[in-house]
Each structure stands twice: as C-alpha cells, then as structure tokens.
Coordinates of C-alpha atoms and ligand atoms in Angstrom, one line a residue:
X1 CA -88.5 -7.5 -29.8
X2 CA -91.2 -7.9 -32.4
X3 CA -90.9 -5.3 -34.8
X4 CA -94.0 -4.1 -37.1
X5 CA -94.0 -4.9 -40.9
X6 CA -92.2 -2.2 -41.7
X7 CA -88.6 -3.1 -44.1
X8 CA -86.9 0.2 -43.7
X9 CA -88.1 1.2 -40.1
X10 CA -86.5 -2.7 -39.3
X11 CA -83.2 -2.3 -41.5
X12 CA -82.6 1.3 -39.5
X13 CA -83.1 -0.8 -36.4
X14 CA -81.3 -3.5 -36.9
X15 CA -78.4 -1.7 -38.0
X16 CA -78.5 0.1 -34.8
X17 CA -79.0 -3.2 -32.9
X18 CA -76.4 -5.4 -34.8
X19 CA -73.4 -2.2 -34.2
X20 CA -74.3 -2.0 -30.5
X21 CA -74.1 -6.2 -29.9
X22 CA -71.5 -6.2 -31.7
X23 CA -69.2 -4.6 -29.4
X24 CA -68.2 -4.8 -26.2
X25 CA -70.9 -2.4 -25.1
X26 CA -73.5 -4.8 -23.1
X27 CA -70.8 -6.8 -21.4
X28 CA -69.4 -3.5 -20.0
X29 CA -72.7 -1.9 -18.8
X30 CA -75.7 -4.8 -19.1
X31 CA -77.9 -1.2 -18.3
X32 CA -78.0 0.2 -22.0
X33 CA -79.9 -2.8 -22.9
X34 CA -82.9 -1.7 -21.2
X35 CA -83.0 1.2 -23.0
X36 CA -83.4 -0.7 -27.0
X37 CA -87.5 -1.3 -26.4
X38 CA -87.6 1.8 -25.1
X39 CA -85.9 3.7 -28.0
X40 CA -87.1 2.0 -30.8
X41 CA -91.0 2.9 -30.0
X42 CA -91.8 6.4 -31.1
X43 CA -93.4 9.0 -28.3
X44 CA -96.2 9.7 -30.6
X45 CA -97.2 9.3 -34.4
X46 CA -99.2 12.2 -35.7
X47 CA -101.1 10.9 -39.3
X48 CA -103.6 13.6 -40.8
X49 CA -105.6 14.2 -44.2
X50 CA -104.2 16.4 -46.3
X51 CA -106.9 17.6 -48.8
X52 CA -105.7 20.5 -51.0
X53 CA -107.2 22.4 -54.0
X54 CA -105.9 21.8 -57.7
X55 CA -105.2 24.2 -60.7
X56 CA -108.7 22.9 -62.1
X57 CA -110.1 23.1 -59.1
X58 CA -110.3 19.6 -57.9
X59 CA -109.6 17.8 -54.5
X60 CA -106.9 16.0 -53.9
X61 CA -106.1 14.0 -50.3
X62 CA -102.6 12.7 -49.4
X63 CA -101.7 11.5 -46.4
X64 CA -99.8 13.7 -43.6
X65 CA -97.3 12.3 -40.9
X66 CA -95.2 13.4 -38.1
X67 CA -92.9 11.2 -36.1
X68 CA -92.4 12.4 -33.0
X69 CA -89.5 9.9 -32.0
X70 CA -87.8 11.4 -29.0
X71 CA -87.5 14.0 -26.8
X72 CA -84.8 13.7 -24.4
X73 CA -82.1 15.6 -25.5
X74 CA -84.4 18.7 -27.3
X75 CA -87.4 19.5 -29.4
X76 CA -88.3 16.9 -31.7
X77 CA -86.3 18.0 -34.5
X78 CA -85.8 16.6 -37.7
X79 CA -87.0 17.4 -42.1
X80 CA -90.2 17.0 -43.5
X81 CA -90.3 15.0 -46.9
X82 CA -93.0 15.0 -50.0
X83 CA -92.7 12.3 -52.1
X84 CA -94.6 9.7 -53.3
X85 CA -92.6 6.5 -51.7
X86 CA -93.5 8.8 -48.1
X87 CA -94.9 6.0 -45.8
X88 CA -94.6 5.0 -41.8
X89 CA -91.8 2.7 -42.6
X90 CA -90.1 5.1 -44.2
X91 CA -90.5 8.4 -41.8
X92 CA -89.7 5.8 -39.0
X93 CA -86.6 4.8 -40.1
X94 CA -85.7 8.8 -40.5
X95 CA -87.5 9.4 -37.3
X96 CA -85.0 7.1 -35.7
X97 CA -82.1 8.0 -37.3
X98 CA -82.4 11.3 -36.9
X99 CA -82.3 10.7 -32.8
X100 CA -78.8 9.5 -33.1
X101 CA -77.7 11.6 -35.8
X102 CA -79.0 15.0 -33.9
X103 CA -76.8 13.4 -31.0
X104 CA -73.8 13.2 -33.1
X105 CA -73.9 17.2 -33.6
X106 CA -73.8 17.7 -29.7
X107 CA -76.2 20.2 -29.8
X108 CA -79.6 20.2 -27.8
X109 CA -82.1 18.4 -30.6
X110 CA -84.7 15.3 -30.1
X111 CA -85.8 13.3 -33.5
X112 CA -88.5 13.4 -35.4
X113 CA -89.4 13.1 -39.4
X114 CA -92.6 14.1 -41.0
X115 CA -94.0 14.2 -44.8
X116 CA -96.5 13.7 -47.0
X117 CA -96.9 11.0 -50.0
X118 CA -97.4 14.3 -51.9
X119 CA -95.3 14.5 -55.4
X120 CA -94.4 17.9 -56.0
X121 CA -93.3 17.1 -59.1
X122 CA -94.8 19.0 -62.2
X123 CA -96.7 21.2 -59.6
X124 CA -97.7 24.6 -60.4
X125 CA -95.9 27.3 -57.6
X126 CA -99.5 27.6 -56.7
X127 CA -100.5 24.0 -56.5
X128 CA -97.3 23.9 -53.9
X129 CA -98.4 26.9 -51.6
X130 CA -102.2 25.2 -51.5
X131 CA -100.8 21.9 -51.0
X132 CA -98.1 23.6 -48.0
X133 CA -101.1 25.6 -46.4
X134 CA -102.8 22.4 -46.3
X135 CA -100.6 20.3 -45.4
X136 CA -100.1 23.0 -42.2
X137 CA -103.3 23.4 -41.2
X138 CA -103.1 20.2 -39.8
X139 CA -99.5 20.4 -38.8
X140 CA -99.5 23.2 -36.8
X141 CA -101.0 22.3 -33.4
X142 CA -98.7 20.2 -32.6
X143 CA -95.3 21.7 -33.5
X144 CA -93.7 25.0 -31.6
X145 CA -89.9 26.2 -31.3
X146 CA -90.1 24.7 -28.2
X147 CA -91.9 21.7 -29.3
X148 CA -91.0 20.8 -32.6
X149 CA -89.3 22.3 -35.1
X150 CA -89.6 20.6 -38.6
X151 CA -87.3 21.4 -41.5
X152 CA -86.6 20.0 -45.2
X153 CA -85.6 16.8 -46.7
X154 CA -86.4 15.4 -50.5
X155 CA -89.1 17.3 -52.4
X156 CA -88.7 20.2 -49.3
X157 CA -86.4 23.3 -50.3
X158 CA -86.5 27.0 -49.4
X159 CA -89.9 27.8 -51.3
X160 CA -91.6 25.2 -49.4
X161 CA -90.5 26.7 -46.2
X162 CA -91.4 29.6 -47.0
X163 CA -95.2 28.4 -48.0
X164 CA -95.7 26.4 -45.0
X165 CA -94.1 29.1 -42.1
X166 CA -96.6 31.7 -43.7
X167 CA -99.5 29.7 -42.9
X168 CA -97.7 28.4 -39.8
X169 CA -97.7 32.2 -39.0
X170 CA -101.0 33.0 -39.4
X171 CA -102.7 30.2 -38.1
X172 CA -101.1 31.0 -34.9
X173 CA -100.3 34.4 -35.0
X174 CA -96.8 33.9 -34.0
X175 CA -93.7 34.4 -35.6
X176 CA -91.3 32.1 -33.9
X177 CA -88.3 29.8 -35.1
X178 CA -90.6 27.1 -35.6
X179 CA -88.7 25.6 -39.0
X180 CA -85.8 25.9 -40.2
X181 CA -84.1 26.1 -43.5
X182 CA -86.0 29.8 -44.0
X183 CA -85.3 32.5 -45.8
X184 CA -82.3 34.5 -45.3
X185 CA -83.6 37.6 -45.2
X186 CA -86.5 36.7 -43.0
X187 CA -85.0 34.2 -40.1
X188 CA -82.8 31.3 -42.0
X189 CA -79.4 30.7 -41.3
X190 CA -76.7 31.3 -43.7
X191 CA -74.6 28.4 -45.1
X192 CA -77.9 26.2 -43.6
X193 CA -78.6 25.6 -47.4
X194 CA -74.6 24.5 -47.9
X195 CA -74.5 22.5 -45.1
X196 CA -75.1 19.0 -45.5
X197 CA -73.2 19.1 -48.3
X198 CA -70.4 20.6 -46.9
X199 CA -70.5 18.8 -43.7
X200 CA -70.1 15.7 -45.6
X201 CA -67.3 16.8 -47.4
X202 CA -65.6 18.2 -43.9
X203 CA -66.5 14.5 -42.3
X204 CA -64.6 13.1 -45.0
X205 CA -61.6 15.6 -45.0
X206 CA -61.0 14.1 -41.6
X207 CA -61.6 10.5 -42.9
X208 CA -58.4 10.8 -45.5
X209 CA -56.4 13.3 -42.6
X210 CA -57.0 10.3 -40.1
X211 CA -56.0 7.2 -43.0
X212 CA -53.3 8.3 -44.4
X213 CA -51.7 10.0 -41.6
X214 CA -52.1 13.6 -43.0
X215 CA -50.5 13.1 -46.3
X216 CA -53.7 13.6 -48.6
X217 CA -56.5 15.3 -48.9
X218 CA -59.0 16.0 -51.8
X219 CA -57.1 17.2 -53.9
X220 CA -56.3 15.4 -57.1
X221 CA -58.9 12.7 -55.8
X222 CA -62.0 11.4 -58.1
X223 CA -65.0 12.0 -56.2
X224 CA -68.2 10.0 -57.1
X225 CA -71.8 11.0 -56.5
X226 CA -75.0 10.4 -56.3
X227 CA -78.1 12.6 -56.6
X228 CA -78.6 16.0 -58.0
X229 CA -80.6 18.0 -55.3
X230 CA -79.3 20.0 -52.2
X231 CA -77.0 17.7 -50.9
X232 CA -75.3 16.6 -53.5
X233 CA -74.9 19.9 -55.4
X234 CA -73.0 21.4 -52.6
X235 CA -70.7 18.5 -51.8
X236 CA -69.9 18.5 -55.5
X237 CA -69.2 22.7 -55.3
X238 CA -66.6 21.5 -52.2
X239 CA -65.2 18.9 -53.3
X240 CA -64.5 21.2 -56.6
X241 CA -63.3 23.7 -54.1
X242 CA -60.8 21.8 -52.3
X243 CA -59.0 20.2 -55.3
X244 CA -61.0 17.0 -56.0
X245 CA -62.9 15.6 -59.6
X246 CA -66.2 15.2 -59.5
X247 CA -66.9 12.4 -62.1
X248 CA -70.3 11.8 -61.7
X249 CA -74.2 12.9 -60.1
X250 CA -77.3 11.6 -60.8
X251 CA -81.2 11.5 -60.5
X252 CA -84.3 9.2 -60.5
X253 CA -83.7 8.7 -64.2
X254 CA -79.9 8.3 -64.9
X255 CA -76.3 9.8 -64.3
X256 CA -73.7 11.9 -65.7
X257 CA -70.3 11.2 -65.9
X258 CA -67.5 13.0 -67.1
X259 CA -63.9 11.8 -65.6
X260 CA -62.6 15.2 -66.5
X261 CA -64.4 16.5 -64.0
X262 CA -68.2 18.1 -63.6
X263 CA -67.8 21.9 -63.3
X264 CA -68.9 24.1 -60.5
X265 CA -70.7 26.2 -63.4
X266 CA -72.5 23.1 -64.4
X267 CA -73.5 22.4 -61.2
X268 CA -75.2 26.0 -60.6
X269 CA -77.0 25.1 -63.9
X270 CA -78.3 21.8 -62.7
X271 CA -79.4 23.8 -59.7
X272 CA -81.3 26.1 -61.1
X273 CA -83.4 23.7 -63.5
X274 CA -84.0 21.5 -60.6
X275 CA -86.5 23.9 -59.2
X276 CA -88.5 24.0 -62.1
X277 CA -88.5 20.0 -62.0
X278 CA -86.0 19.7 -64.9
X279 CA -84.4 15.8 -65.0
X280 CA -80.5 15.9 -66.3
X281 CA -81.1 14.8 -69.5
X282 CA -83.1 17.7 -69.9
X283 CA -80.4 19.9 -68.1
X284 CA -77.2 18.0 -70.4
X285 CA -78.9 17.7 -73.9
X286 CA -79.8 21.9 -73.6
X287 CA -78.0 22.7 -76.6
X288 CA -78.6 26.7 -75.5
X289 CA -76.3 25.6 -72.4
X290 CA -72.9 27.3 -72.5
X291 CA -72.2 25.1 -69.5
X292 CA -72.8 21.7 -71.2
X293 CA -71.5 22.7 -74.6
X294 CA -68.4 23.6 -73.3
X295 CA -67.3 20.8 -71.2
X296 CA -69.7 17.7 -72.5
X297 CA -70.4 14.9 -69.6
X298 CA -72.1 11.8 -70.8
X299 CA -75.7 10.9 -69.7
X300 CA -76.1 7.1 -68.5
X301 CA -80.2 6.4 -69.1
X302 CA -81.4 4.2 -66.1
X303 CA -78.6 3.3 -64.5
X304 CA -76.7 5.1 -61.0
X305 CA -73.2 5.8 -61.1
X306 CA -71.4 3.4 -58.7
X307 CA -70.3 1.1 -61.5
X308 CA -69.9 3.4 -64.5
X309 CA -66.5 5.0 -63.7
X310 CA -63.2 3.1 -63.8
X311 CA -61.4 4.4 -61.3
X312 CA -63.0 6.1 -58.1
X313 CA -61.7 7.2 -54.8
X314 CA -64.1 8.6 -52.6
X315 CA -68.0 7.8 -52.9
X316 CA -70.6 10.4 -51.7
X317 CA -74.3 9.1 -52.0
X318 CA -76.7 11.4 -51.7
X319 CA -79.8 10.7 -53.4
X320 CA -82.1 8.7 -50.9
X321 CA -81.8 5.5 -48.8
X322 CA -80.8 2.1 -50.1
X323 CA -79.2 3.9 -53.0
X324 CA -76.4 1.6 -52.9
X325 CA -76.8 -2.1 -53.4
X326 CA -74.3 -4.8 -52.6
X327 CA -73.5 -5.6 -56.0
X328 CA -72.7 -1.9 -56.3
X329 CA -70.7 -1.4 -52.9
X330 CA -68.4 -4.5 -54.3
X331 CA -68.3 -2.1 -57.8
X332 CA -67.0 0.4 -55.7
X333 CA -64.2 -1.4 -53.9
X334 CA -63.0 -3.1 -57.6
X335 CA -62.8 0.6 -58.5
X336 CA -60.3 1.7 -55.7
X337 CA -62.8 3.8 -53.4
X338 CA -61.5 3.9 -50.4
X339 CA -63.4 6.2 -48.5
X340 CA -67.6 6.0 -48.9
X341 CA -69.6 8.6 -47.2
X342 CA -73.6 8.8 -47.1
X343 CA -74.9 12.5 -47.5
X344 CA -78.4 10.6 -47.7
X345 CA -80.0 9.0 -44.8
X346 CA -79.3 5.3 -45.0
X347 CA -78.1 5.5 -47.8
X348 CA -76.5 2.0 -48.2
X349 CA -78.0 -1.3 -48.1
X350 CA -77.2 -4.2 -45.4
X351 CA -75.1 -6.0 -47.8
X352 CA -73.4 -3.3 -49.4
X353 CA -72.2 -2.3 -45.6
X354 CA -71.2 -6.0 -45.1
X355 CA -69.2 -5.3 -48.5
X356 CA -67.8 -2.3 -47.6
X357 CA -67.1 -3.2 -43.2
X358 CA -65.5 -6.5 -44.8
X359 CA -62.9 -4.7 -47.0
X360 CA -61.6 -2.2 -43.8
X361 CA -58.9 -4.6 -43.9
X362 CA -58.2 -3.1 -47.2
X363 CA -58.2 0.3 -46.1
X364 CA -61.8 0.8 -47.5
X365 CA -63.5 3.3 -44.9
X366 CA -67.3 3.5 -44.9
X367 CA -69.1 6.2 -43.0
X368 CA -72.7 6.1 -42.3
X369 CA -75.2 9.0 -42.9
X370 CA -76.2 9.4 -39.3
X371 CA -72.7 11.1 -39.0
X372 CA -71.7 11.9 -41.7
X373 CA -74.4 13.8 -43.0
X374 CA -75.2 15.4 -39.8
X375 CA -73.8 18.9 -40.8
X376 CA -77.5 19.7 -42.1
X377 CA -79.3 19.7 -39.1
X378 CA -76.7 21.2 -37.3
X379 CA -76.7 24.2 -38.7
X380 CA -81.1 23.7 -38.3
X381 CA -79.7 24.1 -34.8
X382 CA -77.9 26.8 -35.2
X383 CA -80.7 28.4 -36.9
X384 CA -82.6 27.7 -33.9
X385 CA -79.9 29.2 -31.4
X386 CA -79.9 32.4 -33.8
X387 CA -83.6 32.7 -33.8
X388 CA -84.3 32.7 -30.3
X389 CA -81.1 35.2 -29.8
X390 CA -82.6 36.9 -32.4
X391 CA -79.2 37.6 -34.4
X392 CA -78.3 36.4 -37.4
X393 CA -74.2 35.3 -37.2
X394 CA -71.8 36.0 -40.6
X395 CA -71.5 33.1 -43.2
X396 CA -67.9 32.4 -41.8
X397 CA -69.0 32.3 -38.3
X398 CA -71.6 29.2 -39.1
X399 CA -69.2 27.6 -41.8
X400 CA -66.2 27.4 -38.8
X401 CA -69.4 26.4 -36.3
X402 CA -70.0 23.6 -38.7
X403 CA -66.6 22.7 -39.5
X404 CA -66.0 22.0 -35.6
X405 CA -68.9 20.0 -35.2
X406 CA -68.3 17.5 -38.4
X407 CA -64.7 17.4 -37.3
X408 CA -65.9 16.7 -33.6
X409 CA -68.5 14.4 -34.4
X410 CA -65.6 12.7 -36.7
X411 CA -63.1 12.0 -33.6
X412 CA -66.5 10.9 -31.5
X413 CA -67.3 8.2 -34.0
X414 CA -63.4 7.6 -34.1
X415 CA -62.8 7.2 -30.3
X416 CA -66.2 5.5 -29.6
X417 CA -65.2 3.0 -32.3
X418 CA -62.0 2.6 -30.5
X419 CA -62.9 2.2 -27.0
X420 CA -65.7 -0.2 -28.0
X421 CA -64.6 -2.1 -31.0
X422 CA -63.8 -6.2 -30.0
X423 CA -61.5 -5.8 -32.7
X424 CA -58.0 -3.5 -32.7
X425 CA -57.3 -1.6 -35.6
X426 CA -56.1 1.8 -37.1
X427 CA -59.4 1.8 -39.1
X428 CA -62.0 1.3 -36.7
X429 CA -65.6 0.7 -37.8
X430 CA -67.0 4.1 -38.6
X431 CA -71.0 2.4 -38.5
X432 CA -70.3 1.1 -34.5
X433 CA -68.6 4.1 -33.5
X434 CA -71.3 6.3 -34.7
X435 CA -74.0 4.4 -33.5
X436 CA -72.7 4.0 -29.8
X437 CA -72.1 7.2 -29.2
X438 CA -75.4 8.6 -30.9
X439 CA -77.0 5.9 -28.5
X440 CA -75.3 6.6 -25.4
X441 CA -75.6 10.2 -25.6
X442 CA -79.5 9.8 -26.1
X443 CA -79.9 6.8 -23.3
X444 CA -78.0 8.5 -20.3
X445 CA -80.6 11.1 -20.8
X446 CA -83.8 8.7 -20.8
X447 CA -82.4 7.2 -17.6
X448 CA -81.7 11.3 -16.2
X449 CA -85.2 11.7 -17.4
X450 CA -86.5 8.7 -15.8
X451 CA -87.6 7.6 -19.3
X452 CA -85.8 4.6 -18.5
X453 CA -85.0 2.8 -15.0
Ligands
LIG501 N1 -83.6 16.4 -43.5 C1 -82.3 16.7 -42.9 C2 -81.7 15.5 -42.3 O1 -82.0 14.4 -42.8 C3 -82.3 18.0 -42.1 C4 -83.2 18.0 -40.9 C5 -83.3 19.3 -40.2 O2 -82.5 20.3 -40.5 O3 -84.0 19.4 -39.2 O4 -81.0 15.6 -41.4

C-alpha cells in the first residue's frame, strides 16, 4: 500500500503492520489481511480555520483538525492536542493509534484525534477561552456524545475543557457528555485526571508481578521519567505511592534528577507552575520553594533523562512521541532497565524498539503506549457511561474500574503475544501482543459491520 508523505502517520503504521506479519496471524486466518487498506484510511478528515482574537486585538488563524479514524466499535473517541508541531501526520498517527488502544480497554470507543497548531504557551486565560470558542465554532457540528466525543492531550487540560464545552453548549444548546476530562463538579469523572498516569503504573505493576514470578514490585525500584505534565505527574505520585524512586522528569527544555528520589511534594509544585507555563528550571531554581530547598534535584539544560542516571529500573516516557531514540533505548538497557513503559503515544522510536524487542532475551520488557497508556481514555469512557447514567460513581469505584481494565488489557497483550508469537518464551513481545489484539478486536467488527468483506 502506498502511504502519503506523512513520517509519523507511516512509523504508526508500520509498526502496526511489521507486529501483525510478524506472527503467525496471516497464515492462520489469510482474512485479517483484507482488513490493513481498509483500516489504515481514515472515515473522514475534518480541517477548519481557526481565526481567533488577541489581547491587542489582532487576528490570528491556526489550523483546526479532526481525525475521524473509525467507528466500528463506538463514537469516534480520542484527545484533542494544541501545539505548534500539530500537523496531519501527526493527528493521524494518534488517530490510528488510538483505534487500537480504545480496543485494548474493552470498552465501546472508535478512534479519532484532533488539534490545532495553536501554542498555548504564554497565553493570557483570555487569549485561551477566545482561542477555545474559536476553535469550537468550527468543531461543533460535527461532534455529539453519540458521535464524537473529543477529550485532552498536550497543551489540553481541565481549563480548556471547560472553555470549549461552554461554547460547545451554547452553540447547540445542549448539555450532553460530549468531552471528557470536565470538571468535577459539573460532569467529569473522578480519578479521569489520575488516570493515565496511574494506568501506566498499574500496567507495569503486572509487568514485574508476571517477570519475576510475583517476587517484586515497585518498591525499592528506581523509576525514570520523562515529561512533566499530566501523565507524568501522576505516574511519578504512584510510583511514590507504592514504594518506588523517582529519579528523574523532564520538559521541552531539560530534566531533573535527583537519585534520592523526587518528592510527591515537589511534584504538586511542578504541577501547579505548569499551568501558568512555568519550565523546571524556573520551578527548581525558585529559591522561595520549600519543596526544592529542602530536598535539591539537579537540573540537566537540554538534554532528556534516559542517559543521565546510573542505574535505572523501570522507564516511563511520557512526554510526546519519538521521545526515545535508539541511542537512548541502548542507554537504558546499559543502565539495568528492565521494564520500559510509554505513558506517551508512540513514544519510542523504531530503533529504540528494535533495541529494546532485541534485549527480551535479557529480561528487558518493553510495553508500547497503545496499552500501556490506555488507562486515560478509559476512564474518558467511563466518564461517558456516567454521563449518560447521569451519576457520578466514588473515586474508589473508578480507580478499581481502572485497575481491572489495565490489569485486563495487560493479560490480553500477554496471551495474544502468546498464542501468536512464532517464537516461545516466558517474555513474550508486549508491541505484537498489543497490536493483535487491538486489531482483531477492531476488524471482526468491520467485517460484522460489513465495513469489510
Ligand atoms: N489523549 C489521551 C490519549 O492519548 C486521552 C484521550 C481521551 O480521553 O479521549 O489516549
């Protein structure tokens, strides 16, 4: 199939493509491969103008997407990211990652991605609600609960949200579950803020359970991470929860590392800063910061943390895709990582999964973010199932909910990898075992559908 010019739309692909050839899959049942050109084209592409009003009063235009990738097993479903990098090729490859992954969580969800090439960054609070209602105007027509149900990703958080299902509202005059990741005291789910985070963290729980035969866990075990936002804050606060060190995080600019351990009270300080747009150098060299004077961490200018700490065990990237190069994945192994788990989509590039798949024989595990970060948009569905019941379920209700379906999903990718792997062993491949049964779940219901024939 001839692909359009478009890198990461084609590396999301072929990673798909190169797990599903690579197994015994096709010989099995020839049928699924029918189903690739099929898949791999989205239902529809929405693209839009996006012209919004300035604090001086100027115009500015960015450009608006939505992929509406497929439908068969729900409502297209899937975040909405501003940032400046936001292009087709890159909301594709989400698009189409996001079918798979909302398949992993076994819960009734199509894929779809949207965003803008809009940088929040530095934005006045009313430069963001202008830019959201704009940015809606166009959006609206073609999204519903039933329909499409968009939520957030980088550069989208709770006051976002907010901004965009107020004009959603009132442009349609209808208040329906028609994002998620909303307010909690107006429709949002609790722990849906927690959970990709936390999902990660429970995905790799079962990773270590499954490796070592139940003898570890967490505990005692030096975590490294990547980004500073959502995800990574709240995998750091479990991972801090459940025993483990969390010796590094990290944004556009640099990292911070600190083998003693980053605290959960710094991380509620970088949390806070990072809505008003605050980098970590900022955040660390705040000599009015109890937090950072207390327990110092060391700030790495230009550089992400996969080859600044000695020894690591566990790797949790989640920044943004291709955080990890192959030079870096190889950094990784030296340093004793075992277990590597993306909380961002795609977060690892081709080589550094040849790196890490090559070195299972070593006991080196690698997960990718299709399952293991899946925990997110779960709970986006259990937002949905609570909106249209219109209850809202206790924090420890959705936090076991999510726990089941990470552990699920976990012993999905597990057995798929099994039953489908040419190869025999204790440590099947995490990256064919997720992307079989995210595919096969999706394509029995394109041929149901008659998508497919
Ligand atoms: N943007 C998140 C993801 O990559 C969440 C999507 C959602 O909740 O719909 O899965």
């Amino acid at each position: 199939m001839v692909l359009p010019n478009e890198p990461e739309f084609q590396q999301a692909y072929k990673e798909l493509i190169n797990a599903l050839e690579d197994s015994t899959l096709f010989t099995e049942e020839p049928k699924y491969k029918k189903v690739i050109p099929v898949v791999s084209i989205p239902e529809r592409i929405i693209q839009f103008r996006v012209a919004w009003e300035n604090d001086k009063g100027e115009i500015e235009v960015n450009n608006g997407f939505r992929v509406q990738f497929n439908s068969a097993l729900g409502p297209y479903k899937g975040g909405l990211r501003f940032h400046p990098s936001v292009n087709l090729s890159i909301l594709k490859f989400l698009g189409f990652e996001q079918i798979f992954k909302n398949a992993l969580t076994g819960l009734s969800m199509g894929g779809g991605k949207g965003g803008c090439d809009f940088n929040p960054k530095g934005r006045s609070d009313a430069e963001i609600r202008r830019f959201c209602v704009a940015f809606m105007r166009q959006l609206a027509r073609y999204i519903g609960q039933d329909t499409d149900v968009p939520a957030g990703d980088i550069g989208v958080g709770g006051r976002e949200i907010g901004f965009l299902f107020g004009a959603y509202k009132q442009m349609q005059n209808n208040w329906s579950g028609v994002l998620t990741g909303k307010g909690l005291n107006w429709g949002g789910s609790l722990i849906r803020p927690e959970a990709t985070g936390y999902g990660v963290v429970y995905y790799v729980e079962k990773m270590i359970e499954k490796a070592t035969g139940g003898k570890e866990s967490f505990k005692g075990k030096k975590v490294a991470i990547s980004g500073s936002g959502n995800v990574a804050q709240y995998a750091a606060l479990k991972v801090i929860e459940l025993g483990g060190t969390v010796v590094s995080l990290s944004d556009s600019k640099g990292s911070i590392i600190s083998t003693e351990g980053i605290t959960a009270e710094q991380v509620y300080e970088i949390a806070d800063a990072k809505i008003k747009f605050k980098s970590l150098e900022e955040i660390v060299g705040n000599t009015a910061s109890a937090a950072f004077t207390k327990n110092k961490v060391e700030y790495k200018a230009g550089a992400r943390p996969w080859t600044l700490v000695e020894q690591i065990d566990i790797a949790l990237p989640s920044a943004t895709q291709n955080e990890v190069s192959g030079e870096e994945a190889k950094a990784l192994v030296k340093a004793g990582c075992k277990f590597i788990a993306e909380g961002s989509n795609m977060g690892s590039t081709a080589e550094a999964i040849d790196v890490f798949e090559e070195n299972r024989a070593n006991q080196v595990w690698y997960a990718p973010g299709k399952a293991a970060n899946c925990g997110g948009v779960a709970v986006s569905g259990l937002e949905m199932a609570q909106n249209s019941q219109r209850v809202s379920w206790t924090a420890e209700e959705v936090d076991n909910k999510l726990k089941n379906i990470m552990y699920t999903c976990f012993e999905n990718c597990y057995e798929t990898a099994q039953k489908y792997s040419k190869e025999k062993s204790d440590l099947p491949s995490l990256l064919k075992g997720a992307n079989i049964a995210g595919f096969i779940k999706v394509a029995d219901a394109m041929f149901d559908q008659g998508d497919v024939f």
